XYZ file of C-alpha atoms in Angstrom:
607
model
C 0.000 0.000 0.000
C 1.509 3.318 -1.051
C 1.530 6.409 1.150
C -1.328 8.123 -0.727
C -3.718 5.192 -0.168
C -2.569 4.883 3.453
C -3.384 8.588 3.987
C -6.847 8.159 2.463
C -7.515 5.086 4.626
C -6.565 6.993 7.776
C -8.974 9.755 6.753
C -11.807 7.292 6.039
C -11.435 5.694 9.472
C -12.959 8.884 10.925
C -15.787 9.180 8.370
C -19.084 7.320 8.661
C -20.106 4.879 7.175
C -16.584 3.925 6.042
C -15.574 3.481 9.676
C -18.003 0.534 9.851
C -16.230 -1.438 7.099
C -13.896 -4.348 7.906
C -10.252 -3.321 7.877
C -9.350 -5.207 4.712
C -12.439 -3.832 2.953
C -11.579 -0.311 4.091
C -8.108 -0.690 2.581
C -9.654 -1.818 -0.707
C -12.081 1.101 -0.734
C -9.297 3.569 0.088
C -7.429 2.331 -2.978
C -10.529 2.901 -5.121
C -10.834 6.606 -4.342
C -9.514 9.097 -6.877
C -7.843 12.119 -5.286
C -8.046 15.479 -7.073
C -7.188 19.047 -6.161
C -9.594 21.818 -7.163
C -8.786 25.568 -7.056
C -11.391 27.840 -5.471
C -14.366 28.493 -7.761
C -13.957 25.295 -9.788
C -17.131 23.712 -11.139
C -17.209 20.123 -9.886
C -20.321 19.226 -11.879
C -23.433 20.879 -13.279
C -27.084 19.948 -13.151
C -27.728 17.014 -15.501
C -24.071 15.961 -15.798
C -23.302 12.258 -15.705
C -21.681 11.605 -12.330
C -18.530 9.537 -12.290
C -18.923 8.703 -8.652
C -19.536 9.813 -5.092
C -17.669 12.904 -3.845
C -16.146 13.224 -0.387
C -14.482 16.434 0.811
C -11.062 15.848 2.344
C -10.060 19.505 2.560
C -11.730 22.782 1.610
C -15.382 23.527 0.918
C -18.092 23.083 -1.711
C -21.344 24.950 -2.342
C -24.337 23.146 -3.822
C -27.093 25.033 -5.645
C -30.382 23.812 -7.078
C -31.694 24.116 -10.621
C -32.793 27.691 -9.902
C -29.400 28.775 -8.601
C -30.558 28.873 -4.969
C -27.956 27.830 -2.394
C -29.039 24.619 -0.694
C -25.900 23.643 1.182
C -22.356 24.714 2.000
C -20.277 21.606 2.680
C -17.119 21.097 4.706
C -14.521 18.309 5.178
C -15.997 14.803 5.722
C -19.230 15.823 3.968
C -20.436 13.754 1.013
C -22.297 14.958 -2.066
C -23.594 13.574 -5.357
C -25.289 10.512 -3.843
C -28.816 11.551 -4.800
C -27.919 11.591 -8.472
C -26.077 8.272 -8.246
C -29.021 6.589 -6.513
C -31.367 7.746 -9.263
C -30.211 7.609 -12.882
C -26.590 8.678 -12.432
C -27.237 12.299 -13.406
C -26.520 15.266 -11.129
C -29.641 16.829 -9.593
C -27.736 19.918 -8.367
C -24.660 21.961 -9.287
C -21.526 21.861 -7.126
C -18.611 24.336 -7.042
C -15.629 24.686 -4.713
C -15.611 27.733 -2.451
C -11.902 27.491 -1.632
C -8.892 25.463 -2.660
C -10.055 21.926 -2.021
C -9.093 18.272 -2.120
C -11.941 15.983 -3.166
C -12.007 12.200 -3.111
C -14.169 10.458 -5.718
C -15.477 6.921 -5.175
C -16.267 5.408 -8.617
C -19.932 4.732 -9.287
C -19.484 0.944 -9.597
C -17.641 0.759 -6.271
C -20.319 2.888 -4.583
C -23.051 0.566 -5.839
C -21.085 -2.508 -4.734
C -20.785 -1.145 -1.205
C -24.511 -0.364 -1.109
C -25.304 -3.947 -2.110
C -22.837 -5.721 0.181
C -22.749 -3.698 3.405
C -26.004 -2.964 5.304
C -24.480 -0.095 7.310
C -23.403 1.567 4.089
C -26.826 1.060 2.525
C -28.608 2.403 5.621
C -26.471 5.539 5.613
C -27.334 6.491 2.061
C -30.910 5.246 2.056
C -32.825 7.860 3.994
C -36.230 6.186 3.631
C -38.021 5.128 6.769
C -40.386 2.187 6.733
C -43.991 3.081 7.387
C -44.409 -0.189 9.190
C -43.871 -0.113 12.911
C -43.768 -2.938 15.365
C -45.424 -3.292 18.699
C -43.177 -2.285 21.606
C -42.942 -5.701 23.275
C -41.552 -5.447 26.777
C -39.203 -8.400 26.401
C -37.475 -7.016 23.304
C -37.146 -3.360 24.291
C -33.857 -2.007 25.545
C -33.681 -1.255 29.245
C -33.004 2.413 28.473
C -36.569 2.655 27.126
C -37.993 1.461 30.446
C -36.273 3.934 32.778
C -39.086 6.190 33.990
C -37.060 8.937 35.707
C -33.638 10.031 36.882
C -32.386 7.887 39.773
C -32.953 9.173 43.307
C -29.911 8.592 45.507
C -28.389 9.074 48.922
C -24.943 8.581 50.439
C -23.917 5.595 52.612
C -23.808 7.800 55.737
C -27.403 8.988 55.288
C -29.610 7.922 58.211
C -32.509 5.565 57.527
C -34.871 8.280 58.820
C -33.567 10.738 56.235
C -33.707 8.035 53.547
C -37.354 7.412 54.382
C -38.097 11.138 54.056
C -36.369 11.278 50.660
C -38.433 8.338 49.420
C -41.627 9.909 50.734
C -40.946 13.325 49.225
C -39.872 11.998 45.836
C -42.547 9.284 45.750
C -40.135 6.418 45.093
C -39.844 3.023 46.751
C -36.058 2.693 46.591
C -32.853 4.717 46.671
C -29.550 4.091 44.989
C -26.778 4.423 47.551
C -23.869 6.134 45.817
C -20.422 7.389 46.739
C -18.534 9.721 44.415
C -21.143 8.901 41.779
C -20.506 5.157 42.013
C -23.230 2.690 43.006
C -22.514 1.042 46.365
C -25.899 -0.414 47.209
C -29.659 -0.095 47.165
C -32.136 0.493 49.981
C -35.885 -0.064 49.604
C -39.002 0.601 51.661
C -39.070 -3.145 52.332
C -35.540 -2.922 53.783
C -36.644 -0.138 56.142
C -39.557 -2.283 57.289
C -37.729 -5.606 57.667
C -34.273 -4.467 58.724
C -35.049 -1.394 60.805
C -38.603 -1.359 62.190
C -38.939 -5.126 62.618
C -35.527 -5.294 64.300
C -36.134 -2.283 66.555
C -33.114 -0.438 65.234
C -32.590 3.279 65.669
C -33.734 5.666 62.890
C -30.247 7.170 63.097
C -28.635 4.020 61.697
C -26.833 4.803 58.413
C -28.285 3.169 55.317
C -24.938 1.452 54.717
C -25.880 -0.949 57.540
C -29.248 -1.970 56.080
C -28.777 -1.628 52.319
C -28.200 -4.441 49.869
C -24.537 -3.949 48.998
C -23.214 -4.491 45.468
C -26.670 -5.310 44.081
C -27.204 -7.131 40.827
C -27.596 -4.612 38.017
C -27.981 -4.258 34.247
C -26.668 -1.863 31.619
C -28.924 0.415 29.510
C -28.414 -1.731 26.398
C -29.754 -4.885 28.073
C -33.203 -6.105 27.058
C -36.497 -6.085 28.927
C -36.340 -9.875 29.019
C -33.172 -9.583 31.133
C -35.109 -7.566 33.725
C -37.976 -10.046 33.775
C -35.639 -13.014 34.171
C -33.583 -11.410 36.944
C -36.613 -10.260 38.918
C -38.224 -13.691 38.709
C -35.009 -15.596 39.399
C -33.848 -13.424 42.319
C -37.266 -12.462 43.714
C -36.451 -8.742 43.559
C -38.616 -5.755 42.664
C -35.958 -3.087 42.032
C -33.110 -3.283 39.543
C -30.367 -0.621 39.255
C -29.221 0.321 35.752
C -25.568 1.286 35.557
C -22.982 2.466 33.058
C -19.636 1.385 34.379
C -20.168 2.001 38.100
C -22.404 5.042 37.619
C -26.110 4.686 38.449
C -28.220 5.985 35.555
C -31.656 4.656 36.478
C -33.797 2.270 38.469
C -36.388 -0.059 36.977
C -39.082 -1.426 39.289
C -41.966 -3.860 39.020
C -44.217 -0.794 39.025
C -42.420 0.504 35.930
C -43.049 -2.793 34.158
C -46.713 -2.738 35.115
C -47.019 0.875 34.006
C -45.370 0.060 30.696
C -47.754 -2.784 29.969
C -50.726 -0.610 30.943
C -49.843 2.267 28.617
C -51.081 1.936 25.058
C -53.199 4.185 22.889
C -56.086 1.707 23.105
C -55.947 1.641 26.895
C -55.772 5.440 27.100
C -58.734 5.852 24.743
C -60.704 3.315 26.762
C -59.938 5.217 29.957
C -60.905 8.524 28.343
C -64.203 7.110 27.090
C -65.120 5.885 30.574
C -63.939 9.008 32.458
C -66.631 10.687 34.555
C -64.827 13.986 35.032
C -62.278 16.291 33.436
C -59.889 15.450 36.276
C -60.026 11.763 35.368
C -59.311 12.559 31.742
C -56.399 14.817 32.693
C -54.881 11.894 34.608
C -55.149 9.809 31.432
C -53.588 12.402 29.109
C -50.736 12.857 31.596
C -49.620 9.381 30.471
C -49.158 10.487 26.846
C -45.424 11.373 27.245
C -44.755 7.820 28.422
C -46.752 6.486 25.478
C -44.580 8.613 23.193
C -41.434 7.084 24.700
C -42.789 3.565 24.243
C -43.886 4.107 20.664
C -40.529 5.611 19.715
C -38.744 2.833 21.594
C -40.818 0.325 19.626
C -39.532 1.794 16.338
C -42.938 2.904 15.120
C -42.891 5.189 12.090
C -43.537 8.840 12.921
C -46.897 8.877 11.135
C -48.037 5.959 13.283
C -46.911 7.669 16.494
C -48.593 10.984 15.708
C -51.773 9.244 14.522
C -52.080 7.261 17.763
C -51.428 10.353 19.887
C -53.958 12.365 17.872
C -56.539 9.600 18.314
C -56.367 10.242 22.044
C -57.008 13.973 21.537
C -59.979 13.095 19.339
C -61.356 10.795 22.026
C -60.922 13.488 24.690
C -62.736 16.008 22.495
C -65.669 13.681 21.821
C -65.963 12.785 25.503
C -66.004 16.491 26.403
C -68.697 17.147 23.791
C -70.829 14.432 25.360
C -70.200 15.779 28.860
C -71.175 19.266 27.667
C -74.427 17.969 26.184
C -75.133 16.044 29.384
C -74.777 19.307 31.304
C -76.565 21.639 28.880
C -79.100 19.265 27.371
C -79.358 18.058 23.745
C -78.095 20.446 21.058
C -80.962 22.567 19.674
C -79.612 22.272 16.101
C -77.113 20.092 14.216
C -73.502 21.178 14.712
C -70.006 19.971 13.895
C -66.847 20.332 15.981
C -63.724 20.423 13.810
C -60.021 20.390 14.620
C -57.413 22.256 12.615
C -53.664 22.531 13.018
C -51.751 19.387 13.985
C -54.838 17.671 15.389
C -56.687 18.300 12.141
C -53.779 16.755 10.194
C -53.502 13.859 12.686
C -49.918 14.906 13.400
C -49.892 15.684 17.114
C -46.692 15.060 19.012
C -45.772 15.401 22.661
C -46.351 19.178 22.451
C -49.797 20.379 21.354
C -52.107 23.316 21.897
C -55.732 23.309 20.733
C -56.962 24.645 17.390
C -60.654 24.124 16.710
C -63.855 25.644 15.387
C -67.558 24.912 15.133
C -69.966 24.844 12.187
C -73.663 25.118 12.987
C -76.706 24.361 10.862
C -78.183 27.425 9.142
C -81.512 26.749 10.832
C -80.107 27.620 14.273
C -81.706 30.656 15.958
C -79.876 33.385 17.856
C -80.979 31.736 21.101
C -79.526 28.456 19.856
C -76.200 30.191 19.275
C -76.013 30.993 22.991
C -76.169 27.258 23.696
C -73.213 26.598 21.394
C -71.179 29.369 23.045
C -71.602 27.581 26.386
C -70.802 24.206 24.839
C -67.622 25.577 23.243
C -66.409 26.958 26.574
C -66.969 23.659 28.379
C -65.062 21.716 25.725
C -62.218 24.225 25.327
C -61.715 24.549 29.087
C -61.703 20.765 29.369
C -59.100 20.413 26.627
C -56.926 22.995 28.385
C -57.181 21.084 31.664
C -56.133 17.918 29.825
C -52.938 19.533 28.518
C -54.175 20.850 25.170
C -53.569 24.467 26.117
C -55.524 27.405 24.762
C -54.419 28.531 21.294
C -52.224 31.664 21.589
C -53.863 33.013 18.424
C -57.388 32.379 19.784
C -58.154 29.975 16.934
C -60.812 28.225 19.005
C -64.539 27.664 18.964
C -64.824 29.898 22.036
C -64.056 32.811 19.707
C -67.375 33.803 18.115
C -65.629 34.311 14.789
C -64.873 30.593 14.637
C -68.303 29.469 15.916
C -70.691 30.265 13.070
C -73.457 28.940 10.876
C -72.417 27.081 7.709
C -73.513 29.976 5.477
C -71.091 32.283 7.314
C -68.282 29.776 6.892
C -69.036 29.536 3.180
C -68.776 33.310 2.950
C -65.477 33.243 4.890
C -63.862 30.897 2.398
C -65.194 32.767 -0.620
C -63.829 36.099 0.646
C -60.441 34.627 1.515
C -60.159 33.171 -1.974
C -61.387 36.322 -3.735
C -59.200 38.699 -1.708
C -56.048 36.826 -0.645
C -54.504 39.448 1.653
C -51.958 38.322 4.289
C -54.637 37.616 6.908
C -56.699 35.663 4.399
C -53.631 33.574 3.475
C -52.969 32.766 7.106
C -56.576 31.877 7.871
C -56.987 29.832 4.721
C -53.802 27.905 5.586
C -55.250 26.981 8.963
C -58.721 26.200 7.693
C -57.532 23.983 4.837
C -56.433 21.559 7.566
C -59.922 21.144 9.032
C -61.083 17.665 10.069
C -64.462 16.774 11.619
C -64.204 15.379 15.156
C -67.742 15.196 16.519
C -71.239 16.077 15.351
C -72.894 16.211 11.922
C -70.071 15.638 9.401
C -72.381 16.520 6.498
C -72.157 20.204 7.469
C -68.589 20.329 6.191
C -68.528 17.744 3.422
C -70.016 19.884 0.645
C -68.207 22.998 1.854
C -64.825 21.280 1.589
C -65.469 20.170 -1.994
C -66.719 23.626 -3.015
C -63.776 25.401 -1.415
C -61.124 23.173 -3.012
C -62.724 23.607 -6.422
C -62.975 27.407 -6.186
C -59.545 27.898 -4.652
C -57.682 25.709 -7.146
C -59.175 27.671 -10.090
C -58.072 31.057 -8.707
C -54.488 31.499 -9.894
C -53.968 34.643 -7.803
C -55.065 32.871 -4.641
C -52.819 29.893 -5.465
C -49.873 32.234 -6.006
C -50.479 33.886 -2.635
C -50.718 30.478 -0.931
C -47.439 29.491 -2.567
C -45.805 32.664 -1.253
C -47.212 31.974 2.203
C -45.759 28.444 2.113
C -42.236 29.866 1.708
C -42.233 31.922 4.922
C -40.774 29.070 6.953
C -37.483 27.772 5.615
C -35.212 24.878 6.604
C -32.349 25.907 8.929
C -29.542 25.548 6.417
C -26.653 27.838 7.233
C -23.162 28.468 6.044
C -21.499 27.150 9.192
C -21.564 23.386 9.694
C -24.642 23.108 7.582
C -27.232 24.508 10.037
C -28.577 27.929 10.978
C -29.341 27.641 14.687
C -31.173 30.003 17.017
C -28.719 32.753 17.998
C -29.929 33.850 21.423
C -32.250 33.060 24.294
C -33.146 29.837 26.035
C -32.790 27.759 22.856
C -29.519 29.240 21.593
C -27.606 26.894 19.270
C -30.736 24.778 18.726
C -32.896 24.091 15.667
C -36.650 24.651 15.869
C -37.764 21.289 14.497
C -41.354 22.474 14.266
C -41.263 25.854 12.522
C -38.082 25.239 10.512
C -38.336 21.482 10.188
C -41.859 20.098 9.953
C -43.822 23.243 9.052
C -42.083 23.913 5.689
C -43.119 20.436 4.513
C -46.627 20.845 5.948
C -46.973 24.103 4.002
C -45.800 22.479 0.777
C -48.216 19.596 1.254
C -51.098 22.038 1.698
C -50.208 23.850 -1.541
C -49.985 20.570 -3.471
C -53.370 19.508 -2.063
C -54.886 22.809 -3.152
C -53.507 22.567 -6.676
C -54.580 18.961 -7.091
C -57.929 19.344 -5.285
C -56.771 16.608 -2.943
C -59.162 16.208 0.028
C -56.555 14.550 2.281
C -55.516 16.639 5.288
C -52.586 14.600 6.608
C -49.271 15.913 5.248
C -47.763 12.579 4.281
C -50.997 11.503 2.595
C -51.038 14.807 0.694
C -47.495 14.333 -0.572
C -48.153 10.778 -1.739
C -51.432 11.786 -3.391
C -49.734 14.742 -5.102
C -47.186 12.375 -6.625
C -49.901 9.995 -7.811
C -51.974 12.863 -9.271
C -49.012 14.351 -11.133
C -49.067 17.601 -9.165
C -45.385 16.932 -8.543
C -43.123 14.333 -10.116
C -42.917 10.863 -8.612
C -39.247 11.448 -7.769
C -40.033 14.817 -6.169
C -42.788 13.276 -4.070
C -40.547 10.387 -3.050
C -37.685 12.642 -2.012
C -39.959 14.965 -0.061
C -41.693 12.089 1.736
C -38.319 10.638 2.723
C -37.109 14.027 3.914
C -40.303 14.564 5.918
C -40.016 11.098 7.440
C -36.505 11.827 8.658
C -37.243 15.323 10.009
C -40.475 14.282 11.752
C -38.848 11.162 13.201
C -35.883 13.063 14.626
C -38.274 15.608 16.150
C -40.178 12.829 17.950
C -37.007 11.014 18.985
C -35.723 14.224 20.557
C -39.012 14.672 22.434
C -38.792 11.100 23.723
C -35.215 11.742 24.879
C -36.374 14.811 26.824
C -39.162 12.802 28.481
C -36.725 10.076 29.503
C -34.494 12.697 31.142
C -37.397 13.996 33.210
C -38.032 17.136 31.144
C -41.071 18.306 29.218
C -40.933 17.574 25.491
C -40.378 20.520 23.161
C -39.425 21.155 19.542
C -35.822 22.305 19.970
C -32.936 20.082 18.919
C -29.218 20.791 19.378
C -27.216 19.633 16.324
C -24.282 19.107 18.683
C -26.242 16.266 20.286
C -26.304 14.395 16.978
C -23.694 12.108 15.503
C -22.004 12.900 12.189
C -24.290 10.278 10.670
C -27.441 11.977 11.965
C -26.279 15.482 11.115
C -25.446 14.426 7.586
C -28.856 12.921 6.939
C -30.721 15.757 8.609
C -28.832 18.236 6.463
C -29.688 16.222 3.362
C -33.367 16.205 4.329
C -33.365 19.983 4.759
C -31.664 20.319 1.363
C -34.520 18.363 -0.246
C -37.115 20.629 1.381
C -35.223 23.771 0.335
C -35.013 22.454 -3.221
C -38.756 21.751 -3.363
C -39.509 25.185 -1.935
C -37.319 26.740 -4.587
C -39.162 24.775 -7.269
C -42.603 25.802 -6.084
C -41.479 29.397 -5.705
C -40.159 29.606 -9.256
C -42.875 27.620 -10.966
C -45.975 28.743 -9.035
C -48.677 27.074 -11.100
C -46.533 24.353 -12.654
C -44.822 22.383 -9.906
C -42.175 19.903 -10.888
């Protein structure tokens, strides 16, 4: 092996997925790369060029622009480019140019395809698609890390048993990890305090080191749920410390196992349907974060997770409608409660406010409208109590503007379409995501068909909706590939909602409008748009894959926050991601930016 190949191999050892290859295979691959030097400003390839292979930056930088000349990415050493063209028909789908004197390594096309076919890790890295099929989160096959319910509660060996009992009482736990300098030394449980202190008549001042179970059996976070079950049954224990090295990272108890098996969307919906009060329902919805953790831990696709979580919100809403009617009496006229926003699209995550409205039969009298005002307040207040907080923009049925007869709603939509000012664009965007939840669905069915037909024929309205869809952009920056928040609580984070999911949601809404597609769910809209020819099959495929990755990483981050004892939110720190994850997330944002550029330049003729 000559020095040049040896240098390339050393470089590849720090680049994923090459670092996953066997050593002899890595040496072979290193010898396949072609090394070239490019002065600053050199055109590497243009849109439509036949690609000779996959490009990897060893030194320098490269800018990638789309077919419209819009910058989609600025790449640095260890970044790869050109793979999208190679995985299609071998033709470049972007244009790449060096931004400084650079050294690029080129992996020949045939060698790239061989690696994809022979090495699963390599194929997974470059295949961004996520399967829509999930699997049930079976307790026995889940990793232990998915079962840890909270941060471990600990005390020191010298802590008195009286103080230990107070800690357990105040933190509502049944065991403490006994640690010294961060290392696990033992475990003390409520049962130990009963059997080894009270039953023996020992003083409450006795240190826990004298009554604890020293050097307890433990597991690591990457063990399986079956390991917990086997150990608990074999040893007759109810508490199992989880350690990394000697450091205690969690405690799994029999209660945790029971809670895990009791939490499923079906169980939560059953409990909601049988709840007799708002307080009972709030106790049910408080279990949603744990459901999120389990669904993510069970490798469910993001659209399955959000659908199951939204189903619970739907069930809560319908139960509240029934409770309101029980309190106020039967509705004096047919009505329909509709959800918009993420609930309307069936895309709720661990963070959701309420967005809703009400359509009422035209035969309702003014006196009848007073009834519906009271009903809306009961339902909205109940949703707020259950964690679906009031909409900051007052997009709720409690606002008289959004609690109207069908004829008024028809007039709303007609005016928004005829005069698409900024407010009309915003309101139309929200209302195009409407989905009936409870009541007379017929009140909306005809209105939806009429609105889609009228809106799609109005080219000015469509153009305004396109412009509105471009207000949220992916966080692609010139430094390390991401533009993060610059100040405040979420400094150096990406907003995975407004700059991640929302740009795709907005595109999906525009495609649905142009194709008169009745689907409200974003993923369903994208797939239907591809089938209807509103966008190309390849464009639809790329955008679906990008959306799958962005939405999945958003949910995974929320599940991570829940596991650490924090409330889920939409802010992700790129620094928390591996090179592998950052690379794919950047690629997904590039796809979204490219599709936005296409819709912005083509308006009425999307490609």
